[in-house]
């Protein structure tokens, strides 16, 4: 098992696509989480009638709201990006035909796939840490520029937000990972994964506002659960002027259970499928 | 099953979804330490069979044992090196890194990569990305991967594909030395001359069934031409003498030697007759097919005669050594 993890890490860390996705997400997080609100703040700052809105926008990009600003980015935007990462990690094995190489070495197929899954979990942790690290750096700089006290959040809150971001990313990545195995293709997995998380689940969430039977279904969907977890950590929902994808929630328990369930189910199903099918 | 066999297939069938039967009741045994040539036309089921031997594809029915174990288990794979179809590697990694990766999966040290790179003559380009490799270099890397685990059984599917003549020669030497060192090799190739030079025995499959197996000599002889080759002097008297025999159907002079259409069992009698007539006989032997002719005849026969595939058809039996049979395996 350790040999499989080492080998998977050896292969995955050298894939340019992995780092391209990671860097793209980090830049997007900074742009959507900090850059755009700060630019809007600058635009409103000179207008006395918009002073409250400008102050609110500035507060959102300072370290004091690092947890809520950061975690609010993950349910919709981060999740979608990480679906791509999950699909890339295993889908390219089918594209390049390298499963032939790997499966004829020594470990069982399950061990090979578990190795990739562990590496993927490591990459999602890295993304969560990197995102909050970059946000912390930039918000700290902005506090200096604006002459405000940083007011850093408690370390426990920050750790909780990183853990929640990791869980959201891992659950989404596991979906991309499973789809790549199911379709034996990277491109199809990415397309279906994005349609699933961005279109289908959001459509159901929208319909759930008017069709109450769908509310139960909504609670076990990936994106709404991610949004509910972010909401439970204090991120403001879109209806409350927050980030798209975030949902009001008073408890993190159910979203955590659902996201863990997705992670285990997708990794388990993918491994089972890859282990029992012929490699052609 | 007998543990003297490195590979044993019993009534193995592989039927893909959609109803295509790639392998149909195949029986095949490869003895430990032998180099077996595995021949068949495109689509005969060779690659599917090889895939089943390493667990990439599971048989629909039948039994397979490789080195005494079911295929695809860690214990079996640790002792088997395989190159099946085109080599597939990570394009962004160098040849060396691809081998290191395979070595890590195999539980081998990274240093094993350099050993096999040298063995296949790829050390100079080991640091270049795989995507920059020529077809021949890719093939060498595939063979290097097969050798990585120092396996006792090698399963090689068209290992000389894409190699230049020098590469083919080197590969032939490598295969020969592997055989001499006691490795068991299952070798699929379309280069029949290569198979003939390297292999101890040959198995021919067509439409997923074994149609013949034996040594190259046995296979060539198994499909007798019904002709004798006689080198005699003077030629004109030899022709006249042979034509007088009732059971000689035709005599033709080809390049100074005679092709005599007659039952090879008449060889001794014809020899006596010529010698008695004062004709010098320098050579007299059954005229045999080349391996290529035998291969084409075997596969053509079974291609056009699928309905009779179940009928075991003994075409010839050598007087000594193992029996050579052609026809369906069951």
Coordinates of C-alpha atoms in Angstrom, one line a residue, chain A residues 3-16 92-93 96-109 111-113 115-116 184 274-280, chain B residues 14 16 51 54-59 72-75 77-78 80-82 84-93 96-98 100-107 110 145 148-149:
Chain A
X3 CA 4.6 1.5 -2.3
X4 CA 1.4 2.3 -4.2
X5 CA 1.1 5.7 -2.5
X6 CA 4.7 6.5 -3.2
X7 CA 4.4 5.5 -6.8
X8 CA 1.1 7.5 -7.3
X9 CA 2.7 10.5 -5.7
X10 CA 5.8 10.1 -7.9
X11 CA 3.5 10.2 -11.0
X12 CA 1.0 12.8 -9.9
X13 CA 3.4 15.4 -8.6
X14 CA 5.0 15.5 -12.0
X15 CA 1.8 16.1 -13.9
X16 CA 1.7 19.7 -15.1
X92 CA -5.3 10.2 -17.7
X93 CA -4.4 6.7 -16.8
X96 CA -2.5 7.1 -21.8
X97 CA -3.2 3.4 -21.3
X98 CA -0.9 3.4 -18.3
X99 CA -3.2 1.2 -16.3
X100 CA -1.7 -1.7 -18.4
X101 CA 1.7 -0.7 -17.0
X102 CA 0.6 -0.3 -13.4
X103 CA -1.7 -3.3 -13.2
X104 CA 1.0 -5.7 -14.5
X105 CA 3.5 -4.7 -11.8
X106 CA 2.8 -6.1 -8.4
X107 CA 0.1 -4.5 -6.3
X108 CA -3.6 -5.4 -6.4
X109 CA -5.8 -3.0 -8.4
X111 CA -4.0 -0.9 -3.8
X112 CA -3.2 1.1 -6.9
X113 CA -6.4 3.0 -6.8
X115 CA -2.7 5.0 -3.7
X116 CA -4.2 7.5 -6.1
X184 CA -12.7 5.6 -18.7
X274 CA -11.8 -0.5 -11.8
X275 CA -11.0 -3.7 -10.0
X276 CA -13.7 -5.8 -11.6
X277 CA -13.6 -4.5 -15.1
X278 CA -11.3 -5.7 -17.9
X279 CA -8.5 -3.3 -18.9
X280 CA -8.6 -3.1 -22.6
Chain B
X14 CA -13.2 -14.9 -23.5
X16 CA -16.6 -9.7 -24.8
X51 CA -3.9 -10.0 -21.3
X54 CA -1.5 -11.1 -16.5
X55 CA -5.0 -10.5 -15.2
X56 CA -5.8 -7.5 -17.3
X57 CA -8.7 -9.4 -18.8
X58 CA -10.7 -12.1 -17.0
X59 CA -11.7 -15.2 -18.9
X72 CA -3.2 -11.1 -11.7
X73 CA -2.3 -11.9 -8.1
X74 CA 0.6 -10.1 -6.5
X75 CA 2.6 -13.2 -6.1
X77 CA 2.8 -10.6 -11.1
X78 CA 6.0 -10.2 -9.1
X80 CA 6.2 -12.1 -14.6
X81 CA 7.4 -9.4 -16.9
X82 CA 5.0 -8.4 -19.7
X84 CA 1.4 -6.4 -24.2
X85 CA 0.4 -4.5 -27.3
X86 CA 2.0 -1.0 -27.7
X87 CA 3.9 0.2 -24.7
X88 CA 2.0 2.8 -22.7
X89 CA 3.9 5.2 -20.5
X90 CA 3.5 8.7 -18.9
X91 CA 4.3 11.1 -21.7
X92 CA 5.6 13.8 -19.5
X93 CA 8.0 11.5 -17.6
X96 CA 14.1 6.5 -16.5
X97 CA 11.3 8.1 -14.4
X98 CA 8.7 5.8 -16.1
X100 CA 11.3 4.1 -11.6
X101 CA 7.6 4.5 -11.3
X102 CA 7.0 0.9 -12.4
X103 CA 9.8 -0.2 -10.1
X104 CA 8.1 1.5 -7.1
X105 CA 4.8 -0.3 -7.9
X106 CA 6.7 -3.5 -8.2
X107 CA 8.5 -3.0 -4.9
X110 CA 15.0 2.7 -8.3
X145 CA 9.8 -2.7 -18.1
X148 CA 12.5 -4.8 -14.5
X149 CA 11.4 -7.4 -12.0

